[in-house]
Short mmCIF file of C-alpha atoms and ligand atoms in Angstrom, two decimals:
data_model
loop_
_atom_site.label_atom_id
_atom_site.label_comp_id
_atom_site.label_asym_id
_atom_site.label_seq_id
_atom_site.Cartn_x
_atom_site.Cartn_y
_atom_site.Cartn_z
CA UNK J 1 -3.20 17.86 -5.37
CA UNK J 2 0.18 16.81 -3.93
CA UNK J 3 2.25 14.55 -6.17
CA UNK J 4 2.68 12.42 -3.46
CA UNK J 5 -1.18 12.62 -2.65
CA UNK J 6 -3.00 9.00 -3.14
CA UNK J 7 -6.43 10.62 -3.59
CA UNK J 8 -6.42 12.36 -6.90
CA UNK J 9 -8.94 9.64 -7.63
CA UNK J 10 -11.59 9.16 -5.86
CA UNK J 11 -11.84 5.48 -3.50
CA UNK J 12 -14.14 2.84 -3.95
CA UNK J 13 -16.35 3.32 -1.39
CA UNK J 14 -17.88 0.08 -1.57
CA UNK J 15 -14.79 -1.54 -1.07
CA UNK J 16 -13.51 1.05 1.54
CA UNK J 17 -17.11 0.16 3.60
CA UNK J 18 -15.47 -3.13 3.78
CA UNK J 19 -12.77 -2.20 5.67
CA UNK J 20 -15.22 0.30 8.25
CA UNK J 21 -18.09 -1.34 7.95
CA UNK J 22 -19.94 1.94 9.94
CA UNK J 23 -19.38 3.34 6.26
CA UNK J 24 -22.15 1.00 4.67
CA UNK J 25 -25.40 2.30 5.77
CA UNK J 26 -24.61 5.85 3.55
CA UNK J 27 -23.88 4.20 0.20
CA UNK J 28 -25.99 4.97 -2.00
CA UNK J 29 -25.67 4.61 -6.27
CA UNK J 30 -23.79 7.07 -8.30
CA UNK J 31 -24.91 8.15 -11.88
CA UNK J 32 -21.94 6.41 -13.57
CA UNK J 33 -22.91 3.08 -11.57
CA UNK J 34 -20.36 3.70 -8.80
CA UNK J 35 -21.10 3.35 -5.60
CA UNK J 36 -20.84 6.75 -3.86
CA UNK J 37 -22.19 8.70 -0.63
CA UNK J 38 -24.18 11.50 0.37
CA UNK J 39 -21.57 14.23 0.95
CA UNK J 40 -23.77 16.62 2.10
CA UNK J 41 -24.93 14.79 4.87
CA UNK J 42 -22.73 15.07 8.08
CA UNK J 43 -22.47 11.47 9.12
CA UNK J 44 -21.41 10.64 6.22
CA UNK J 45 -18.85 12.58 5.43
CA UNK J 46 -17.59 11.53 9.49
CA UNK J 47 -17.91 8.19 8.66
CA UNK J 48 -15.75 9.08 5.35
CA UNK J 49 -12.85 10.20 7.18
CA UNK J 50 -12.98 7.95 9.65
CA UNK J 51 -12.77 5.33 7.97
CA UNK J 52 -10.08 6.67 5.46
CA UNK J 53 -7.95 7.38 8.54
CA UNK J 54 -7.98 3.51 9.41
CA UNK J 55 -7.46 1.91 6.18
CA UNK J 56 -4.57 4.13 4.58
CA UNK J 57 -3.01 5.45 8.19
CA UNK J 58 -4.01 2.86 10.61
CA UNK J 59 -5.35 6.09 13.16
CA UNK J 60 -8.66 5.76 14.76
CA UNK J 61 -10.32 8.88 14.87
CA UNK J 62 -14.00 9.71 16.22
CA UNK J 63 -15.10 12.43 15.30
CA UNK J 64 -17.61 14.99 17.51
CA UNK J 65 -20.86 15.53 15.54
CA UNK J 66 -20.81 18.95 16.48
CA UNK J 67 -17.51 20.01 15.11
CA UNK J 68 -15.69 20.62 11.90
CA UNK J 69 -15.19 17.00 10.20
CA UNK J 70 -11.83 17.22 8.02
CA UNK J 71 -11.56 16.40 4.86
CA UNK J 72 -8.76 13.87 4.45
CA UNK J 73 -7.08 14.62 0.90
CA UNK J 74 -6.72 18.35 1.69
CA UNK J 75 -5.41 17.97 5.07
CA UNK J 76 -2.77 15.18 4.10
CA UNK J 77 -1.25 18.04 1.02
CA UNK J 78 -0.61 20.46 4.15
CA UNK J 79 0.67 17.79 5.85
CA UNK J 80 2.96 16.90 2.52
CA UNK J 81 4.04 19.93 1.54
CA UNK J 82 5.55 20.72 5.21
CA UNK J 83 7.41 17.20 4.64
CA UNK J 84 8.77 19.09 1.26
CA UNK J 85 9.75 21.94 3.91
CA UNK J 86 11.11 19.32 6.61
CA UNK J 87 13.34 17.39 4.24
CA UNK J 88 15.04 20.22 2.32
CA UNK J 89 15.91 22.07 5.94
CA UNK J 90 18.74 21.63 7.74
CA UNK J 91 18.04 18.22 10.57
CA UNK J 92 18.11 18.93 13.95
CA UNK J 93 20.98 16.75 15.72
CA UNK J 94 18.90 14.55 16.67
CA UNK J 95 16.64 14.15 13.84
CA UNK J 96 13.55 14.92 16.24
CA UNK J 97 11.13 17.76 14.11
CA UNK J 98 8.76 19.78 16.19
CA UNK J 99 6.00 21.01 15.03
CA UNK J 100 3.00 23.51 16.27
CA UNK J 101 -0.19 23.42 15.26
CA UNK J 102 -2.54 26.31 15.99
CA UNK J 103 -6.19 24.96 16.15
CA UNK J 104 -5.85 21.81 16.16
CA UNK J 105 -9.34 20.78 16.53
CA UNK J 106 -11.27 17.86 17.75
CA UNK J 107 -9.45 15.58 15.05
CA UNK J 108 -6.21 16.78 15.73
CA UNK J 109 -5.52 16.01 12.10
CA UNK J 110 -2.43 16.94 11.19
CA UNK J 111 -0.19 15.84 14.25
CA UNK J 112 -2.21 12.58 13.51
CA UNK J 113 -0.85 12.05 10.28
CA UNK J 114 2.22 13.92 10.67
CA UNK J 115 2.83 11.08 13.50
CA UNK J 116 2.05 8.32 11.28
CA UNK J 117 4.08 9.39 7.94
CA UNK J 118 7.26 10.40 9.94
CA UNK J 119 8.86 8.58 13.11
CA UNK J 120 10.86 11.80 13.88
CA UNK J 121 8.32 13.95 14.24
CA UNK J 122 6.34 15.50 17.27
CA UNK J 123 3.75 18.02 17.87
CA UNK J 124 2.34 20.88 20.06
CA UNK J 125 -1.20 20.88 19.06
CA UNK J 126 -3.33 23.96 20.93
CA UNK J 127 -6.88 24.97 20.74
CA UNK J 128 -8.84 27.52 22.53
CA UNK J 129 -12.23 25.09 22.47
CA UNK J 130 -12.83 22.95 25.21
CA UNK J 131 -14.58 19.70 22.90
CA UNK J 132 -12.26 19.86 20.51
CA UNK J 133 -9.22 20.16 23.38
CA UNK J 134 -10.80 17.08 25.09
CA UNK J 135 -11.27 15.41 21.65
CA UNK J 136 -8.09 15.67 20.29
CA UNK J 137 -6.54 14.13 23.80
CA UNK J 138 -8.51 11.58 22.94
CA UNK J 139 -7.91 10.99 19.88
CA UNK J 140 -4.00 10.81 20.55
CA UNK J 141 -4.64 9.21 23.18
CA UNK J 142 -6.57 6.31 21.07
CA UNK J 143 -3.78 6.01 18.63
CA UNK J 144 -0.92 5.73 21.49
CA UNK J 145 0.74 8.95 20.10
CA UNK J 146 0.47 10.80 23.84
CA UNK J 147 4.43 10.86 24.00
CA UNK J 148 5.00 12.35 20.62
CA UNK J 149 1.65 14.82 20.27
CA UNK J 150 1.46 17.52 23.62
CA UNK J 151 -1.88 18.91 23.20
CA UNK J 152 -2.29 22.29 24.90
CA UNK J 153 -5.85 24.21 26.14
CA UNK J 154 -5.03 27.74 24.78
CA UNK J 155 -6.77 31.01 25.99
CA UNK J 156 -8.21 33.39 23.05
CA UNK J 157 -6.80 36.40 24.23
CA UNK J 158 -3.29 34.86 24.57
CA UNK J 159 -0.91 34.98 21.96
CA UNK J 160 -0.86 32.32 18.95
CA UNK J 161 2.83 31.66 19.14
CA UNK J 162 2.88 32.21 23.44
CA UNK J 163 4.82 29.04 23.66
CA UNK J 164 7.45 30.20 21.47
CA UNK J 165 7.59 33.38 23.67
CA UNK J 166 8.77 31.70 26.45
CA UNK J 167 11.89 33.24 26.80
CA UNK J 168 14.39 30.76 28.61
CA UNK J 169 13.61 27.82 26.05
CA UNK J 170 16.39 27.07 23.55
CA UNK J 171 14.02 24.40 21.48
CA UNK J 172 13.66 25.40 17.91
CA UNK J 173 10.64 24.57 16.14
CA UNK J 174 10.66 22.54 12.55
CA UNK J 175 7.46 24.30 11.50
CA UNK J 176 4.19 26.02 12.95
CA UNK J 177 1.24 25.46 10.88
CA UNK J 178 -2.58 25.97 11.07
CA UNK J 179 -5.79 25.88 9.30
CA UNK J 180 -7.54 28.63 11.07
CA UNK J 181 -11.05 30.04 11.47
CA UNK J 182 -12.15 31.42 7.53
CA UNK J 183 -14.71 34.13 8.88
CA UNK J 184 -15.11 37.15 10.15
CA UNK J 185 -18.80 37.29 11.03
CA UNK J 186 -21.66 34.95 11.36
CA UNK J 187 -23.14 36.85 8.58
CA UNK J 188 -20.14 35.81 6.24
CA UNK J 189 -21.45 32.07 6.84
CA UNK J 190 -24.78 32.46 6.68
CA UNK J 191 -24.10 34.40 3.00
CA UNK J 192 -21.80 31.99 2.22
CA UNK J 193 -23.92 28.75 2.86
CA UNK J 194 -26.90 30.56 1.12
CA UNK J 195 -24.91 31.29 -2.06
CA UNK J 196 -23.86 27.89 -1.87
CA UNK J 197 -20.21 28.81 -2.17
CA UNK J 198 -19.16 26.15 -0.47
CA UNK J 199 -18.55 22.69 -2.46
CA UNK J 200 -20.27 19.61 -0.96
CA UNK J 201 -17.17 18.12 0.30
CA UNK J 202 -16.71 21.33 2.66
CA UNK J 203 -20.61 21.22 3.90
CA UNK J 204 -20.13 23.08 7.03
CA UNK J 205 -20.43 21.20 10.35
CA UNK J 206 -18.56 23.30 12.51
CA UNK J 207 -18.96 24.98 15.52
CA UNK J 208 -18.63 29.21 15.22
CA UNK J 209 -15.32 28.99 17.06
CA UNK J 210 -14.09 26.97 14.53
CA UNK J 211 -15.23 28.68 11.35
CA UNK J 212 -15.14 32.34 12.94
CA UNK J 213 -12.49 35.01 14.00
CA UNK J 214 -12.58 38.73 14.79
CA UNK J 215 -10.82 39.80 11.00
CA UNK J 216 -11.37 36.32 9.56
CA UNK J 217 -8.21 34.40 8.54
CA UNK J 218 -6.16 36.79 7.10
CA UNK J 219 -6.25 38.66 10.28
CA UNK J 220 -5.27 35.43 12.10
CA UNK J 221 -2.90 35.14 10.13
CA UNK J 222 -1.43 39.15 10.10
CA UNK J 223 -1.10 38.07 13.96
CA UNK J 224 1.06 35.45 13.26
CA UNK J 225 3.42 37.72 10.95
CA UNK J 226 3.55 39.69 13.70
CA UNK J 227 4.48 37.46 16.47
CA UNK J 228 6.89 35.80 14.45
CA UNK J 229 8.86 38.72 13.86
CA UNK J 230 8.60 38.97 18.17
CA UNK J 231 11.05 35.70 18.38
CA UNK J 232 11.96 34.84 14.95
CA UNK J 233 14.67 32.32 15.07
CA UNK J 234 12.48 30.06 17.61
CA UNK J 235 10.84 28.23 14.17
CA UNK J 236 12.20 27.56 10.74
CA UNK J 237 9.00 27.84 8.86
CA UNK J 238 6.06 29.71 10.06
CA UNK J 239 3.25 28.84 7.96
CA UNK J 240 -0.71 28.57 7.77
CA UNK J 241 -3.25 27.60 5.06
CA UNK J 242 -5.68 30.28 3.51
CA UNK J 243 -9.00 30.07 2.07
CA UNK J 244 -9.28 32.96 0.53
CA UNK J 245 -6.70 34.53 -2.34
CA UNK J 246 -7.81 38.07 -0.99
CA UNK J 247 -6.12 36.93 2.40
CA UNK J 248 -3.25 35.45 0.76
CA UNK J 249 -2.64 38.74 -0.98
CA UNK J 250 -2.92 40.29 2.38
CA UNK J 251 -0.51 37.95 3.88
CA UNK J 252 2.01 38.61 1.48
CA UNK J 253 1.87 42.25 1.52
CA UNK J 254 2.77 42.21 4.98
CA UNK J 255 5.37 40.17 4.59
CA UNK J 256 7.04 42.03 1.84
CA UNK J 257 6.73 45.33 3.86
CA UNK J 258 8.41 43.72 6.64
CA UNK J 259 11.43 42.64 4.70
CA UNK J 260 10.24 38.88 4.66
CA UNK J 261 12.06 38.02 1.38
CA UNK J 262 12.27 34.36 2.41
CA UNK J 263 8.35 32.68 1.82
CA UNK J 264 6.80 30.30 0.06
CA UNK J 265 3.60 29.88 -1.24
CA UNK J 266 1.92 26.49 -2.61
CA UNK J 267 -2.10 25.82 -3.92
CA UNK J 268 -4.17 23.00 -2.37
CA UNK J 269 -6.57 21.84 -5.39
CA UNK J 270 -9.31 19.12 -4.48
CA UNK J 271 -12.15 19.10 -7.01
CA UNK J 272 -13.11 22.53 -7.40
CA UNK J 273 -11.95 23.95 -3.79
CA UNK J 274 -8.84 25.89 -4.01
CA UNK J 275 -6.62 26.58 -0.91
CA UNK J 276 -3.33 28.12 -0.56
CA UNK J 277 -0.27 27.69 2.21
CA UNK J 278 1.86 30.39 2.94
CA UNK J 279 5.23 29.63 4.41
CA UNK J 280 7.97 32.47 5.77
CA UNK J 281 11.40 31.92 7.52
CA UNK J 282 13.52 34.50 9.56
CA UNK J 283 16.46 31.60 8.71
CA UNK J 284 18.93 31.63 5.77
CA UNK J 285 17.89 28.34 4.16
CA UNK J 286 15.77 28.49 0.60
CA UNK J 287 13.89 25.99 -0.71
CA UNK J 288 13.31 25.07 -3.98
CA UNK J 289 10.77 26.40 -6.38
CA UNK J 290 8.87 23.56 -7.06
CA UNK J 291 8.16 23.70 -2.99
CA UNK J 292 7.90 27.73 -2.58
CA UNK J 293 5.75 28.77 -5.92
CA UNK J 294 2.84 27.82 -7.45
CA UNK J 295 3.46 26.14 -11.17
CA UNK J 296 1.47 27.57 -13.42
CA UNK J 297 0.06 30.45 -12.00
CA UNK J 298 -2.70 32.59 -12.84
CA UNK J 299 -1.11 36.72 -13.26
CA UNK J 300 -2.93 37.52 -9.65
CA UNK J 301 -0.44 34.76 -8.14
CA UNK J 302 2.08 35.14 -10.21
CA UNK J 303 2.61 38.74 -8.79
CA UNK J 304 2.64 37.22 -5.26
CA UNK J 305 4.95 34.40 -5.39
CA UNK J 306 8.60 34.83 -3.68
CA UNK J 307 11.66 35.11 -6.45
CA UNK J 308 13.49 32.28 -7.58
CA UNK J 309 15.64 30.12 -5.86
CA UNK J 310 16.00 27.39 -8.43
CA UNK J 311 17.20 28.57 -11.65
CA UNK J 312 17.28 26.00 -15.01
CA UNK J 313 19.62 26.29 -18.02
CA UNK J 314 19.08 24.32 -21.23
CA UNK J 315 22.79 23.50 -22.81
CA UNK J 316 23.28 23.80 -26.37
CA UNK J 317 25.27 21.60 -27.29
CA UNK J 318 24.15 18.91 -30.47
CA UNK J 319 26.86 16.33 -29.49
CA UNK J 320 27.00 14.65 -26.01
CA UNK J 321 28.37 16.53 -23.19
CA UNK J 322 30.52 15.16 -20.68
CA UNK J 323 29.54 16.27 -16.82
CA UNK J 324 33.20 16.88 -15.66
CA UNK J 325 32.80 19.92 -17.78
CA UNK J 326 30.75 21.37 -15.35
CA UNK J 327 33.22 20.36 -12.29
CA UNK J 328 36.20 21.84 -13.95
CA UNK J 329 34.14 25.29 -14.12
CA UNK J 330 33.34 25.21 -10.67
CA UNK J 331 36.80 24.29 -9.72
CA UNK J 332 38.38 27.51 -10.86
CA UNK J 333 36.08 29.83 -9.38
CA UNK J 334 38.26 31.15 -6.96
CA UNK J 335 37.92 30.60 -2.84
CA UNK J 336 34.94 28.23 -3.91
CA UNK J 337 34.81 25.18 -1.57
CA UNK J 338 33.29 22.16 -3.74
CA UNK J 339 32.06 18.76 -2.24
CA UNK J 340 30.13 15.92 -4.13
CA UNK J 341 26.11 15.93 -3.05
CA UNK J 342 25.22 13.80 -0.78
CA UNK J 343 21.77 12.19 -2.37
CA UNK J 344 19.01 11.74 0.58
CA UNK J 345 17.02 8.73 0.60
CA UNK J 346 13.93 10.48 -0.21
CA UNK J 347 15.71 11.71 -3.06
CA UNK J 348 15.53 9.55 -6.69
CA UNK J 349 16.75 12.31 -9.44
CA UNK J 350 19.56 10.13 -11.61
CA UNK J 351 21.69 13.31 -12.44
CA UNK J 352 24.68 12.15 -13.12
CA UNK J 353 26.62 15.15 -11.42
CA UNK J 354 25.66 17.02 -8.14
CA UNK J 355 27.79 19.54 -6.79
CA UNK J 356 27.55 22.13 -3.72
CA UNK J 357 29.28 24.62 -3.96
CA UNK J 358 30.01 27.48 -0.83
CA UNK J 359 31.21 30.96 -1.44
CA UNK J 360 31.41 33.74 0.78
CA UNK J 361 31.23 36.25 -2.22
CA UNK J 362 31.96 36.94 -5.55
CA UNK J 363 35.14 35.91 -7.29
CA UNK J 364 34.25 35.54 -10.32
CA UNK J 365 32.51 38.29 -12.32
CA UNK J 366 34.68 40.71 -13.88
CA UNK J 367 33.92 43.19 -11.51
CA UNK J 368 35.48 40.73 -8.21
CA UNK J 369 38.65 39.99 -10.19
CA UNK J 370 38.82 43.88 -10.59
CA UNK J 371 38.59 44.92 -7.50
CA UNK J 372 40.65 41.41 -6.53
CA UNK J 373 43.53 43.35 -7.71
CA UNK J 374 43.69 46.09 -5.59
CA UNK J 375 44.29 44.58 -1.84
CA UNK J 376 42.73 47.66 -0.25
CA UNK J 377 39.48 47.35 -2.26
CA UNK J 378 40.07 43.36 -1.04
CA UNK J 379 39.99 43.87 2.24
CA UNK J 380 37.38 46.97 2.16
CA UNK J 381 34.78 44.12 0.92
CA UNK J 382 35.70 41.56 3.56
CA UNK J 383 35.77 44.18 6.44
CA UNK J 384 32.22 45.47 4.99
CA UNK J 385 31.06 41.42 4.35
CA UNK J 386 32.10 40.75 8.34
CA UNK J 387 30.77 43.66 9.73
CA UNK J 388 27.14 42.78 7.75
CA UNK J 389 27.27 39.12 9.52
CA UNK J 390 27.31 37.51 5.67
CA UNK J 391 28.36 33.95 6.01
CA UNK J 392 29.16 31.69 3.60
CA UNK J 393 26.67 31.12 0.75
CA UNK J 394 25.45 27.66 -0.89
CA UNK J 395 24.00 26.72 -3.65
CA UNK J 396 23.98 23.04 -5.60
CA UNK J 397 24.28 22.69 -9.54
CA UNK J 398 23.42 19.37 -10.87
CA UNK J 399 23.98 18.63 -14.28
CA UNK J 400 20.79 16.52 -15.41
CA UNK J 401 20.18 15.02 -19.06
CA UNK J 402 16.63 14.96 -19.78
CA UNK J 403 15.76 15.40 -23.22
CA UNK J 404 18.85 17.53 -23.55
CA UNK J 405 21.51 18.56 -21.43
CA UNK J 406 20.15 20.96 -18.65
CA UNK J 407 21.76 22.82 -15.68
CA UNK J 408 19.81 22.99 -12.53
CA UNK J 409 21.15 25.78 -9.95
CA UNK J 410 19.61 25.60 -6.52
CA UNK J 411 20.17 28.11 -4.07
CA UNK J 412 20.34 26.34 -0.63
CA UNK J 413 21.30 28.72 1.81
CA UNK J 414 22.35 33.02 2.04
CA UNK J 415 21.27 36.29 2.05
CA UNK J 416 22.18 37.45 -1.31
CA UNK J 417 19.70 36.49 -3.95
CA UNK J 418 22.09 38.56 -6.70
CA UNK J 419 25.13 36.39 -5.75
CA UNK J 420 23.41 33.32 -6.62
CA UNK J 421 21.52 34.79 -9.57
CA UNK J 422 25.24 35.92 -11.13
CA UNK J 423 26.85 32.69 -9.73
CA UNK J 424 24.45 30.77 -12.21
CA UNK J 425 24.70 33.15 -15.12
CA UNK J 426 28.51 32.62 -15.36
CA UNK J 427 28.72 28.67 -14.54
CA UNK J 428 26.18 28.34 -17.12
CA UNK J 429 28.05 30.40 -19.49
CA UNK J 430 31.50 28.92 -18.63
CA UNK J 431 30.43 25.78 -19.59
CA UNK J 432 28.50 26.72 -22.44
CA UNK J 433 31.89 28.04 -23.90
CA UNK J 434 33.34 24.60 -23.37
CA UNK J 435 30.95 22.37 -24.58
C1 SAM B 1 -10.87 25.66 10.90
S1 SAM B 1 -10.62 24.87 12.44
C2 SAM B 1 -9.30 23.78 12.03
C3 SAM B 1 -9.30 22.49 12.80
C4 SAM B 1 -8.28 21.44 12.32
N1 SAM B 1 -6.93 21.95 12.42
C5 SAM B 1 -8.55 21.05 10.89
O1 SAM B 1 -7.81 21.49 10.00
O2 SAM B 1 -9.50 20.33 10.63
C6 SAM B 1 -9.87 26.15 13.38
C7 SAM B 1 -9.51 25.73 14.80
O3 SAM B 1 -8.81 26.80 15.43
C8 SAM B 1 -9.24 26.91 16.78
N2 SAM B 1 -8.91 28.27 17.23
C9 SAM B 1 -9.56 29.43 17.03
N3 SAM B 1 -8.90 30.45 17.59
C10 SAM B 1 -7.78 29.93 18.15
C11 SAM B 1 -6.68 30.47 18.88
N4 SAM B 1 -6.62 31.77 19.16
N5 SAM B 1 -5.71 29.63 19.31
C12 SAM B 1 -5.77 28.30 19.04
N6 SAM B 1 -6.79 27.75 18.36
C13 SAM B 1 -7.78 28.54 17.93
C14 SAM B 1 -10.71 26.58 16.71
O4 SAM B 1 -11.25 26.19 17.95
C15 SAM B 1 -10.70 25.45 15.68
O5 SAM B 1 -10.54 24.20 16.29
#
């Protein structure tokens, strides 16, 4: 669950019934004297929603009885992991973040909340079913959200991404995302339902368009890979949710063999359903581990997840260390630009230094101050650096004192995962030396 997720417990539902009264008539007693409801049965688990929508979010939502009703704690960690995403990308000028979801549904979920938790942001939502199309104008509609949440009748044979294909449009999407159908065949349901895979908070109610695709997911998904690499640069982070780790090692597969380098990958846990995200970018701009791999992973995800962007070094030191250590380091590194970091709102780590720091190579291992001698081999680099495109590269290092001393290198934005790995390896030994 989401650190930032309010239901790792589960609510009162006798006092939530209170608040959507609809709620009451499917309480019934738990065996630890709680009140609880029936979450196998459909209604009920409408009404839950519902009624969770309107008491933490203030959205009203109805929800058809013959389509997929959304489970509110799992769709609100997609929703809060893509606010991870949002805040540690570059803004837009005008702050406005546009997102895409594909298959939307008759809730239309995610734009809902998305709406709701962030002022800035607005959505394409497109489906290919006709209920859940004319549901989900409704339901923006019922929560006054028309002007921020564009909801779109798709075709099945068109592309997933066929807005972004549109070719004269210079808009730049924040993020697609989507929760798409998890089967391949009616048969896969009926198997699935019979062997009681699924948990009773995920009791199916959907309609087949909703729960099946030609391929299943991770061939919805494969199509997405694909399209992206069609227009690239038209969103910052493609992404989609996964039921299945077989699809997610799919997923990533393809991405590797298409040079993706740039991904992310985070777990959805509610009870004893597991989900995954995948997230890839065609843009320069890395995000930190805690938002791109899974903590704690088990050795079949820990061979998935992208390589490190965040890199953490203990300091030795057994007397107290004084921060402006770490700024005089960084100050010498040669053609280094340096600027204090600016601390987001969002944003309540206390380190007492933060530092970005840009480079547009390597001055400082041996190697660079070897070749820095010899002015051909000088300008051979830069020649071969501006013929590649390489910009400039950033990274952060905040000096944080928690427990001990500890340096935390981010890498922010570039193309060179070695430059950042060696840039950390000497600052951290630099000031090791020192201290
Ligand atoms: C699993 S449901 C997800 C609904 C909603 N986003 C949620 O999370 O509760 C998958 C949705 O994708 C829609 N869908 C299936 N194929 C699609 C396609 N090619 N383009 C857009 N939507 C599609 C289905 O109609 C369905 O509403």
């Amino acid at each position: 669950m989401h650190f930032r997720n309010p239901y790792k417990e589960p609510p009162d539902f006798a006092i939530l019934a209170e608040c959507y009264p609809k709620l009451r008539k499917y309480l019934i007693p738990g065996h630890d004297g709680h009140t609880t409801i029936n979450f196998w049965n459909n209604d009920a688990q409408r009404a839950l929603t519902e009624a969770l929508m309107l008491r933490d979010f203030s959205i009203r939502l109805t929800l058809p009885a013959e389509r997929l009703c959304p489970p509110v704690p799992n769709r609100l960690n997609y929703i809060l992991w893509l606010q991870d995403i949002v805040r540690h990308s570059p803004a837009t000028l005008d702050g406005t973040v546009r997102g895409l979801d594909v298959g939307t549904g008759a809730s239309a979920i995610y734009p809902l909340l998305g709406c709701k938790l962030e002022s800035k942001w607005t959505f394409i939502a497109t489906d290919i079913d006709k209920t859940s199309y004319e549901s989900a104008l409704l339901n923006v509609a019922r929560n006054d959200l028309q002007e921020r949440i564009k909801v779109q009748l798709s075709d099945a044979d068109a592309p997933l991404f066929k807005l972004l294909a549109v070719e004269d449009s210079s808009t730049v999407f924040s993020f697609t995302m989507c929760n798409p159908p998890f089967y391949a065949t009616a048969e896969e349901v009926s198997r699935s339902t019979e062997m009681k895979h699924l948990p009773p908070n995920a009791v199916c109610t959907g309609a087949d368009v909703e729960m099946i695709t030609d391929g299943g997911e991770a061939r919805f998904v494969r199509l997405m890979v694909e399209e992206s690499l069609q227009h690239p640069l038209r969103c910052r982070w493609y992404t989609s949710m996964l039921g299945k780790l077989s699809s997610l090692m799919e997923v990533v597969d393809d991405l590797k063999s298409n040079d993706v380098d740039n991904y992310a990958i985070t777990e959805f846990t509610q009870g004893q359903t597991r989900r995954w995200a995948v997230g890839w970018s065609f843009y320069r701009d890395r995000l930190p581990d805690w938002i791109a791999r899974i903590g704690n992973p088990n050795p079949t995800i820990q061979g998935l997840l992208p390589g490190r962007n965040t890199v953490i070094q203990p300091l030795k030191s057994k007397t107290y260390c004084d921060p402006r250590v770490l700024m005089g380091v960084i100050n010498e590194i040669k053609d280094a630009s340096v600027q204090q970091k600016q601390t987001a709102e969002w944003d309540d780590s206390d380190a007492p230094l933060k530092l970005i720091v840009e480079v547009t190579g390597d001055t400082w291992s041996r190697k660079a101050r070897r070749a820095n001698k010899s002015s051909q081999t000088k300008f051979n680099a830069e020649m071969e650096k501006w013929e590649k495109g390489i910009a400039v590269s950033v990274f952060s290092v905040e000096w944080k004192n928690d427990g001990g001393s500890l340096l935390v290198f981010q890498w922010i934005r570039g193309e060179d995962r070695a430059l950042f790995m060696s840039f950390s390896s000497y600052v951290t030994r630099k000031v090791q030396d020192i201290i």
